[in-house]
PDB file of C-alpha atoms in Angstrom:
ATOM      1  CA  MET A   1     -22.876  -5.246 -10.869  1.00  0.00           C
ATOM      2  CA  LYS A   2     -21.463  -3.010  -8.126  1.00  0.00           C
ATOM      3  CA  ASN A   3     -18.823  -0.373  -8.816  1.00  0.00           C
ATOM      4  CA  ALA A   4     -15.831  -0.625  -6.474  1.00  0.00           C
ATOM      5  CA  VAL A   5     -12.784   1.369  -5.472  1.00  0.00           C
ATOM      6  CA  GLN A   6      -9.562  -0.529  -4.724  1.00  0.00           C
ATOM      7  CA  HIS A   7      -7.556   0.942  -1.848  1.00  0.00           C
ATOM      8  CA  TRP A   8      -4.167   0.881  -3.513  1.00  0.00           C
ATOM      9  CA  SER A   9      -0.757   1.244  -1.845  1.00  0.00           C
ATOM     10  CA  GLY A  10       1.231   0.059  -4.855  1.00  0.00           C
ATOM     11  CA  GLY A  11       2.604  -2.880  -2.867  1.00  0.00           C
ATOM     12  CA  LYS A  12       2.156  -6.631  -3.087  1.00  0.00           C
ATOM     13  CA  ASP A  13      -0.957  -7.012  -0.917  1.00  0.00           C
ATOM     14  CA  SER A  14      -3.043  -4.421  -2.747  1.00  0.00           C
ATOM     15  CA  ALA A  15      -1.734  -5.720  -6.086  1.00  0.00           C
ATOM     16  CA  LEU A  16      -2.763  -9.308  -5.362  1.00  0.00           C
ATOM     17  CA  CYS A  17      -6.027  -8.097  -3.870  1.00  0.00           C
ATOM     18  CA  LEU A  18      -6.801  -6.265  -7.109  1.00  0.00           C
ATOM     19  CA  TYR A  19      -6.062  -9.445  -9.074  1.00  0.00           C
ATOM     20  CA  HIS A  20      -8.841 -11.211  -7.157  1.00  0.00           C
ATOM     21  CA  ALA A  21     -11.198  -8.234  -7.163  1.00  0.00           C
ATOM     22  CA  LEU A  22     -10.983  -8.007 -10.954  1.00  0.00           C
ATOM     23  CA  ARG A  23     -12.213 -11.607 -11.131  1.00  0.00           C
ATOM     24  CA  GLN A  24     -15.293 -11.143  -8.996  1.00  0.00           C
ATOM     25  CA  PRO A  25     -18.271 -11.242 -11.369  1.00  0.00           C
ATOM     26  CA  GLN A  26     -20.463  -9.164  -9.053  1.00  0.00           C
ATOM     27  CA  VAL A  27     -17.937  -6.301  -8.720  1.00  0.00           C
ATOM     28  CA  HIS A  28     -16.518  -3.850 -11.251  1.00  0.00           C
ATOM     29  CA  VAL A  29     -13.367  -2.116  -9.995  1.00  0.00           C
ATOM     30  CA  SER A  30     -13.632   1.377 -11.448  1.00  0.00           C
ATOM     31  CA  HIS A  31     -11.033   3.357  -9.488  1.00  0.00           C
ATOM     32  CA  LEU A  32      -7.864   3.128  -7.402  1.00  0.00           C
ATOM     33  CA  LEU A  33      -7.485   5.205  -4.237  1.00  0.00           C
ATOM     34  CA  THR A  34      -4.167   6.016  -2.553  1.00  0.00           C
ATOM     35  CA  THR A  35      -3.168   8.173   0.411  1.00  0.00           C
ATOM     36  CA  LEU A  36      -0.149  10.421  -0.086  1.00  0.00           C
ATOM     37  CA  ASN A  37       1.779  12.804   2.141  1.00  0.00           C
ATOM     38  CA  GLU A  38       1.297  16.282   0.671  1.00  0.00           C
ATOM     39  CA  HIS A  39       4.328  17.737   2.470  1.00  0.00           C
ATOM     40  CA  TYR A  40       6.833  15.089   1.377  1.00  0.00           C
ATOM     41  CA  GLN A  41       5.098  14.196  -1.888  1.00  0.00           C
ATOM     42  CA  ARG A  42       5.286  10.455  -1.262  1.00  0.00           C
ATOM     43  CA  VAL A  43       2.896   7.539  -0.990  1.00  0.00           C
ATOM     44  CA  ALA A  44       1.932   7.188   2.666  1.00  0.00           C
ATOM     45  CA  MET A  45       3.999   4.619   4.573  1.00  0.00           C
ATOM     46  CA  HIS A  46       5.839   3.392   1.465  1.00  0.00           C
ATOM     47  CA  GLY A  47       7.762   6.553   0.583  1.00  0.00           C
ATOM     48  CA  VAL A  48       7.216   6.004  -3.164  1.00  0.00           C
ATOM     49  CA  ARG A  49       7.202   8.881  -5.652  1.00  0.00           C
ATOM     50  CA  PRO A  50       3.789   9.803  -7.139  1.00  0.00           C
ATOM     51  CA  GLU A  51       5.053   9.330 -10.696  1.00  0.00           C
ATOM     52  CA  LEU A  52       5.617   5.635  -9.959  1.00  0.00           C
ATOM     53  CA  LEU A  53       2.082   5.391  -8.636  1.00  0.00           C
ATOM     54  CA  ASP A  54       0.826   7.054 -11.819  1.00  0.00           C
ATOM     55  CA  ALA A  55       2.807   4.562 -13.896  1.00  0.00           C
ATOM     56  CA  GLN A  56       1.024   1.694 -12.144  1.00  0.00           C
ATOM     57  CA  ALA A  57      -2.412   3.233 -12.693  1.00  0.00           C
ATOM     58  CA  GLN A  58      -1.680   3.855 -16.371  1.00  0.00           C
ATOM     59  CA  ARG A  59      -0.640   0.250 -16.911  1.00  0.00           C
ATOM     60  CA  ILE A  60      -3.673  -1.059 -15.044  1.00  0.00           C
ATOM     61  CA  GLY A  61      -5.943   1.236 -17.021  1.00  0.00           C
ATOM     62  CA  LEU A  62      -7.854   2.605 -14.038  1.00  0.00           C
ATOM     63  CA  PRO A  63      -8.171   6.208 -12.853  1.00  0.00           C
ATOM     64  CA  LEU A  64      -6.344   7.033  -9.640  1.00  0.00           C
ATOM     65  CA  GLN A  65      -7.988   9.020  -6.852  1.00  0.00           C
ATOM     66  CA  PRO A  66      -5.250  10.503  -4.624  1.00  0.00           C
ATOM     67  CA  VAL A  67      -6.037  11.457  -1.048  1.00  0.00           C
ATOM     68  CA  TRP A  68      -3.474  14.033   0.053  1.00  0.00           C
ATOM     69  CA  LEU A  69      -2.756  14.112   3.784  1.00  0.00           C
ATOM     70  CA  PRO A  70      -0.815  16.684   5.809  1.00  0.00           C
ATOM     71  CA  GLU A  71       2.536  15.789   7.342  1.00  0.00           C
ATOM     72  CA  MET A  72       1.021  14.612  10.639  1.00  0.00           C
ATOM     73  CA  PRO A  73      -2.735  14.178  10.207  1.00  0.00           C
ATOM     74  CA  SER A  74      -4.957  13.655  13.197  1.00  0.00           C
ATOM     75  CA  MET A  75      -7.405  10.762  13.027  1.00  0.00           C
ATOM     76  CA  ALA A  76     -10.212  13.268  12.557  1.00  0.00           C
ATOM     77  CA  GLU A  77      -8.454  14.916   9.628  1.00  0.00           C
ATOM     78  CA  TYR A  78      -7.558  11.588   8.042  1.00  0.00           C
ATOM     79  CA  GLU A  79     -11.130  10.353   8.330  1.00  0.00           C
ATOM     80  CA  GLN A  80     -12.541  13.603   6.958  1.00  0.00           C
ATOM     81  CA  ARG A  81     -10.345  13.537   3.845  1.00  0.00           C
ATOM     82  CA  MET A  82     -11.020   9.870   3.224  1.00  0.00           C
ATOM     83  CA  ALA A  83     -14.733  10.419   3.668  1.00  0.00           C
ATOM     84  CA  THR A  84     -14.680  13.287   1.184  1.00  0.00           C
ATOM     85  CA  ALA A  85     -12.857  11.205  -1.440  1.00  0.00           C
ATOM     86  CA  LEU A  86     -15.105   8.167  -1.004  1.00  0.00           C
ATOM     87  CA  SER A  87     -18.262  10.261  -0.977  1.00  0.00           C
ATOM     88  CA  ASP A  88     -17.177  11.918  -4.213  1.00  0.00           C
ATOM     89  CA  LEU A  89     -16.626   8.514  -5.815  1.00  0.00           C
ATOM     90  CA  ARG A  90     -20.031   7.350  -4.665  1.00  0.00           C
ATOM     91  CA  ARG A  91     -21.786  10.476  -5.923  1.00  0.00           C
ATOM     92  CA  GLN A  92     -19.940  10.884  -9.222  1.00  0.00           C
ATOM     93  CA  HIS A  93     -19.303   7.257 -10.210  1.00  0.00           C
ATOM     94  CA  ASN A  94     -21.846   5.241  -8.210  1.00  0.00           C
ATOM     95  CA  VAL A  95     -19.102   3.457  -6.264  1.00  0.00           C
ATOM     96  CA  THR A  96     -20.701   1.351  -3.533  1.00  0.00           C
ATOM     97  CA  VAL A  97     -17.861  -1.041  -2.565  1.00  0.00           C
ATOM     98  CA  SER A  98     -14.478  -0.376  -0.958  1.00  0.00           C
ATOM     99  CA  VAL A  99     -11.927  -3.147  -1.548  1.00  0.00           C
ATOM    100  CA  PHE A 100      -9.049  -3.622   0.913  1.00  0.00           C
ATOM    101  CA  GLY A 101      -5.954  -5.845   0.813  1.00  0.00           C
ATOM    102  CA  ASP A 102      -5.764  -6.488   4.557  1.00  0.00           C
ATOM    103  CA  LEU A 103      -4.782  -9.961   5.698  1.00  0.00           C
ATOM    104  CA  HIS A 104      -5.017 -10.635   9.421  1.00  0.00           C
ATOM    105  CA  LEU A 105      -5.397  -7.511  11.584  1.00  0.00           C
ATOM    106  CA  GLN A 106      -8.941  -7.845  12.914  1.00  0.00           C
ATOM    107  CA  ASP A 107      -8.993  -4.439  14.638  1.00  0.00           C
ATOM    108  CA  LEU A 108      -7.990  -2.730  11.393  1.00  0.00           C
ATOM    109  CA  ARG A 109     -10.649  -4.591   9.443  1.00  0.00           C
ATOM    110  CA  ALA A 110     -13.313  -3.611  11.965  1.00  0.00           C
ATOM    111  CA  TYR A 111     -12.187  -0.001  11.771  1.00  0.00           C
ATOM    112  CA  ARG A 112     -12.399   0.031   7.979  1.00  0.00           C
ATOM    113  CA  GLU A 113     -15.820  -1.611   7.971  1.00  0.00           C
ATOM    114  CA  GLN A 114     -17.120   0.946  10.434  1.00  0.00           C
ATOM    115  CA  GLN A 115     -15.762   3.904   8.481  1.00  0.00           C
ATOM    116  CA  VAL A 116     -17.090   2.884   5.074  1.00  0.00           C
ATOM    117  CA  ALA A 117     -20.439   1.745   6.473  1.00  0.00           C
ATOM    118  CA  ALA A 118     -20.966   5.296   7.734  1.00  0.00           C
ATOM    119  CA  LEU A 119     -20.662   6.379   4.076  1.00  0.00           C
ATOM    120  CA  HIS A 120     -23.130   3.683   2.928  1.00  0.00           C
ATOM    121  CA  LEU A 121     -20.370   1.637   1.331  1.00  0.00           C
ATOM    122  CA  GLU A 122     -19.669  -2.086   1.584  1.00  0.00           C
ATOM    123  CA  ALA A 123     -16.174  -3.237   2.600  1.00  0.00           C
ATOM    124  CA  GLN A 124     -14.680  -6.285   0.888  1.00  0.00           C
ATOM    125  CA  PHE A 125     -11.447  -8.125   1.730  1.00  0.00           C
ATOM    126  CA  PRO A 126     -10.649 -10.585  -1.104  1.00  0.00           C
ATOM    127  CA  ILE A 127      -7.434 -11.987   0.402  1.00  0.00           C
ATOM    128  CA  TRP A 128      -8.457 -11.939   4.054  1.00  0.00           C
ATOM    129  CA  HIS A 129      -6.933 -14.733   6.157  1.00  0.00           C
ATOM    130  CA  LYS A 130      -5.057 -16.319   3.268  1.00  0.00           C
ATOM    131  CA  PRO A 131      -2.009 -18.150   4.679  1.00  0.00           C
ATOM    132  CA  ALA A 132       1.245 -16.309   4.009  1.00  0.00           C
ATOM    133  CA  SER A 133       2.760 -19.276   2.188  1.00  0.00           C
ATOM    134  CA  GLU A 134      -0.242 -19.555  -0.127  1.00  0.00           C
ATOM    135  CA  LEU A 135      -0.415 -15.805  -0.713  1.00  0.00           C
ATOM    136  CA  LEU A 136       3.246 -15.429  -1.609  1.00  0.00           C
ATOM    137  CA  ALA A 137       3.340 -18.554  -3.767  1.00  0.00           C
ATOM    138  CA  GLU A 138       0.410 -17.169  -5.731  1.00  0.00           C
ATOM    139  CA  PHE A 139       2.130 -13.787  -6.021  1.00  0.00           C
ATOM    140  CA  PHE A 140       5.263 -15.323  -7.517  1.00  0.00           C
ATOM    141  CA  ASP A 141       3.494 -17.903  -9.676  1.00  0.00           C
ATOM    142  CA  LEU A 142       1.254 -15.288 -11.286  1.00  0.00           C
ATOM    143  CA  GLY A 143       4.267 -13.289 -12.390  1.00  0.00           C
ATOM    144  CA  PHE A 144       4.093 -10.340 -10.013  1.00  0.00           C
ATOM    145  CA  ARG A 145       7.444  -8.662  -9.386  1.00  0.00           C
ATOM    146  CA  ALA A 146       8.208  -6.150  -6.672  1.00  0.00           C
ATOM    147  CA  ILE A 147      10.997  -4.268  -4.917  1.00  0.00           C
ATOM    148  CA  VAL A 148      11.143  -3.818  -1.138  1.00  0.00           C
ATOM    149  CA  VAL A 149      11.044  -0.050  -0.717  1.00  0.00           C
ATOM    150  CA  CYS A 150      10.795   0.315   3.068  1.00  0.00           C
ATOM    151  CA  THR A 151      11.962  -1.702   6.059  1.00  0.00           C
ATOM    152  CA  ASN A 152      11.430  -1.184   9.767  1.00  0.00           C
ATOM    153  CA  GLU A 153      14.849  -1.465  11.395  1.00  0.00           C
ATOM    154  CA  GLN A 154      13.281  -2.927  14.517  1.00  0.00           C
ATOM    155  CA  HIS A 155      12.753  -6.054  12.408  1.00  0.00           C
ATOM    156  CA  LEU A 156      14.982  -5.825   9.309  1.00  0.00           C
ATOM    157  CA  ASP A 157      18.314  -4.117   8.791  1.00  0.00           C
ATOM    158  CA  ALA A 158      19.176  -1.858   5.861  1.00  0.00           C
ATOM    159  CA  SER A 159      20.408  -4.739   3.707  1.00  0.00           C
ATOM    160  CA  PHE A 160      16.814  -5.875   3.115  1.00  0.00           C
ATOM    161  CA  CYS A 161      15.731  -2.507   1.765  1.00  0.00           C
ATOM    162  CA  GLY A 162      15.924  -2.224  -2.016  1.00  0.00           C
ATOM    163  CA  ARG A 163      15.978  -5.981  -2.568  1.00  0.00           C
ATOM    164  CA  GLU A 164      13.819  -7.860  -5.013  1.00  0.00           C
ATOM    165  CA  LEU A 165      10.845  -9.400  -3.243  1.00  0.00           C
ATOM    166  CA  ASP A 166      11.478 -13.025  -4.154  1.00  0.00           C
ATOM    167  CA  ARG A 167      11.932 -16.409  -2.558  1.00  0.00           C
ATOM    168  CA  ASP A 168      15.532 -15.596  -1.600  1.00  0.00           C
ATOM    169  CA  PHE A 169      14.299 -12.545   0.279  1.00  0.00           C
ATOM    170  CA  LEU A 170      11.806 -14.693   2.182  1.00  0.00           C
ATOM    171  CA  ARG A 171      14.429 -17.308   3.044  1.00  0.00           C
ATOM    172  CA  ASP A 172      16.649 -14.592   4.518  1.00  0.00           C
ATOM    173  CA  LEU A 173      14.004 -13.119   6.817  1.00  0.00           C
ATOM    174  CA  PRO A 174      14.918 -13.382  10.518  1.00  0.00           C
ATOM    175  CA  PRO A 175      12.772 -15.522  12.824  1.00  0.00           C
ATOM    176  CA  GLY A 176       9.635 -13.776  13.986  1.00  0.00           C
ATOM    177  CA  VAL A 177       9.234 -11.576  10.908  1.00  0.00           C
ATOM    178  CA  ASP A 178       5.890 -12.032   9.170  1.00  0.00           C
ATOM    179  CA  PRO A 179       6.642 -13.204   5.607  1.00  0.00           C
ATOM    180  CA  CYS A 180       3.998 -10.805   4.261  1.00  0.00           C
ATOM    181  CA  GLY A 181       5.188  -7.915   6.426  1.00  0.00           C
ATOM    182  CA  GLU A 182       1.729  -7.725   7.966  1.00  0.00           C
ATOM    183  CA  ASN A 183       3.123  -6.090  11.119  1.00  0.00           C
ATOM    184  CA  GLY A 184       4.821  -3.323   9.174  1.00  0.00           C
ATOM    185  CA  GLU A 185       8.187  -5.076   8.831  1.00  0.00           C
ATOM    186  CA  TYR A 186       8.487  -4.040   5.185  1.00  0.00           C
ATOM    187  CA  HIS A 187       6.612  -2.452   2.278  1.00  0.00           C
ATOM    188  CA  SER A 188       7.006  -3.053  -1.435  1.00  0.00           C
ATOM    189  CA  PHE A 189       6.423  -1.550  -4.868  1.00  0.00           C
ATOM    190  CA  VAL A 190       5.021  -3.747  -7.658  1.00  0.00           C
ATOM    191  CA  TYR A 191       6.591  -3.030 -11.035  1.00  0.00           C
ATOM    192  CA  GLU A 192       5.177  -5.976 -12.974  1.00  0.00           C
ATOM    193  CA  ALA A 193       1.756  -7.615 -12.727  1.00  0.00           C
ATOM    194  CA  PRO A 194      -0.378  -9.889 -14.925  1.00  0.00           C
ATOM    195  CA  TYR A 195      -2.836  -7.026 -15.488  1.00  0.00           C
ATOM    196  CA  PHE A 196      -0.164  -4.383 -16.322  1.00  0.00           C
ATOM    197  CA  SER A 197      -0.017  -3.451 -19.999  1.00  0.00           C
ATOM    198  CA  SER A 198       3.786  -3.541 -19.651  1.00  0.00           C
ATOM    199  CA  PRO A 199       6.360  -3.693 -16.838  1.00  0.00           C
ATOM    200  CA  ILE A 200       7.528  -0.438 -15.234  1.00  0.00           C
ATOM    201  CA  ALA A 201      11.200   0.268 -15.873  1.00  0.00           C
ATOM    202  CA  ILE A 202      12.710   1.464 -12.606  1.00  0.00           C
ATOM    203  CA  ARG A 203      16.084   2.215 -11.129  1.00  0.00           C
ATOM    204  CA  ARG A 204      17.150   2.230  -7.527  1.00  0.00           C
ATOM    205  CA  GLY A 205      18.184   5.587  -6.114  1.00  0.00           C
ATOM    206  CA  GLU A 206      19.757   6.309  -2.769  1.00  0.00           C
ATOM    207  CA  LYS A 207      18.947   4.348   0.336  1.00  0.00           C
ATOM    208  CA  VAL A 208      18.150   6.580   3.292  1.00  0.00           C
ATOM    209  CA  ARG A 209      17.257   6.189   6.943  1.00  0.00           C
ATOM    210  CA  ARG A 210      14.418   8.292   8.250  1.00  0.00           C
ATOM    211  CA  SER A 211      12.421   8.402  11.457  1.00  0.00           C
ATOM    212  CA  TYR A 212       8.769   7.569  11.713  1.00  0.00           C
ATOM    213  CA  ARG A 213       6.597   8.213  14.724  1.00  0.00           C
ATOM    214  CA  ASN A 214       5.214   5.011  16.143  1.00  0.00           C
ATOM    215  CA  PRO A 215       1.425   5.001  15.642  1.00  0.00           C
ATOM    216  CA  ALA A 216      -0.611   4.625  18.773  1.00  0.00           C
ATOM    217  CA  THR A 217      -2.876   2.091  17.063  1.00  0.00           C
ATOM    218  CA  ALA A 218      -2.695  -0.137  14.025  1.00  0.00           C
ATOM    219  CA  GLU A 219      -5.084   2.063  12.082  1.00  0.00           C
ATOM    220  CA  THR A 220      -3.403   5.411  12.760  1.00  0.00           C
ATOM    221  CA  PRO A 221      -2.746   6.915   9.321  1.00  0.00           C
ATOM    222  CA  SER A 222       0.157   9.245  10.176  1.00  0.00           C
ATOM    223  CA  ASP A 223       3.030   9.152   7.712  1.00  0.00           C
ATOM    224  CA  ASP A 224       6.487  10.527   8.434  1.00  0.00           C
ATOM    225  CA  CYS A 225       8.314   9.189   5.381  1.00  0.00           C
ATOM    226  CA  PHE A 226      11.492  11.088   4.488  1.00  0.00           C
ATOM    227  CA  ARG A 227      11.455  13.322   7.543  1.00  0.00           C
ATOM    228  CA  ASP A 228      14.454  15.602   8.039  1.00  0.00           C
ATOM    229  CA  ALA A 229      15.227  14.815  11.668  1.00  0.00           C
ATOM    230  CA  PRO A 230      14.132  12.301  14.296  1.00  0.00           C
ATOM    231  CA  THR A 231      12.094  13.261  17.316  1.00  0.00           C
ATOM    232  CA  PRO A 232      11.588  11.334  20.576  1.00  0.00           C
ATOM    233  CA  ALA A 233       9.517   8.149  20.606  1.00  0.00           C
ATOM    234  CA  GLU A 234      10.237   7.344  16.968  1.00  0.00           C
ATOM    235  CA  ALA A 235      11.518   4.250  15.198  1.00  0.00           C
ATOM    236  CA  GLY A 236      14.000   4.128  12.348  1.00  0.00           C
ATOM    237  CA  PHE A 237      12.969   3.103   8.857  1.00  0.00           C
ATOM    238  CA  TRP A 238      15.034   2.530   5.729  1.00  0.00           C
ATOM    239  CA  TYR A 239      13.771   3.649   2.317  1.00  0.00           C
ATOM    240  CA  CYS A 240      14.980   2.872  -1.170  1.00  0.00           C
ATOM    241  CA  ASP A 241      14.168   5.820  -3.424  1.00  0.00           C
ATOM    242  CA  LEU A 242      12.888   4.187  -6.609  1.00  0.00           C
ATOM    243  CA  GLN A 243      12.751   6.278  -9.761  1.00  0.00           C
ATOM    244  CA  LEU A 244      11.425   5.756 -13.262  1.00  0.00           C
ATOM    245  CA  ALA A 245      14.217   4.588 -15.525  1.00  0.00           C
ATOM    246  CA  THR A 246      14.914   6.766 -18.528  1.00  0.00           C
ATOM    247  CA  ALA A 247      16.010   5.492 -21.916  1.00  0.00           C
TER     248      ALA A 247
END
């Protein structure tokens, strides 16, 4: 059996991907790996607090390997930090498989395969090319629950941010928006899953608009979540600041 690391964003795609990876008899998922912005202390792209990420890992029962990135990493810096983290997992825990929750972006898949192959790792994509309707029906039917934590205002206005990711949300999506948000229309945070030991109690904090520099390519890893001020050539994003609920 091969040891694997699940590339984990905390959102619906990586959560459903992990569900399938855990059921592969030839693979043992031993770790989660997540990129975070070290300046803003948030999960890259999603803007989620690290303590929520830790709550997910605790309920899954897997160790979390964070990869901390600077505010605006170059591709070279991103690749170097990812390579270091993956090499450490391979050396210390005999991890030989990287599991990704990508769906349809062929260029991104090719990029990931190339990067992990250079580290003598195998890339796997358990939910690759699943139709959106099938993927989301499975997500709901299995009992996953999630909150939309980020929306791209080029596609969705602020009213979609902070909503429960459910069938009503999907029915309200404007024409042209990918139901799975595969083009970056929205990101989510999973607070209940069939493999969680218990749901995560959360509360919605403030909803804020921040600017995010448009990546030059689909695989560019830069993350500008919760920036203080916009700069030219940037798009607006809305974030719902989720927090752990206290008794």
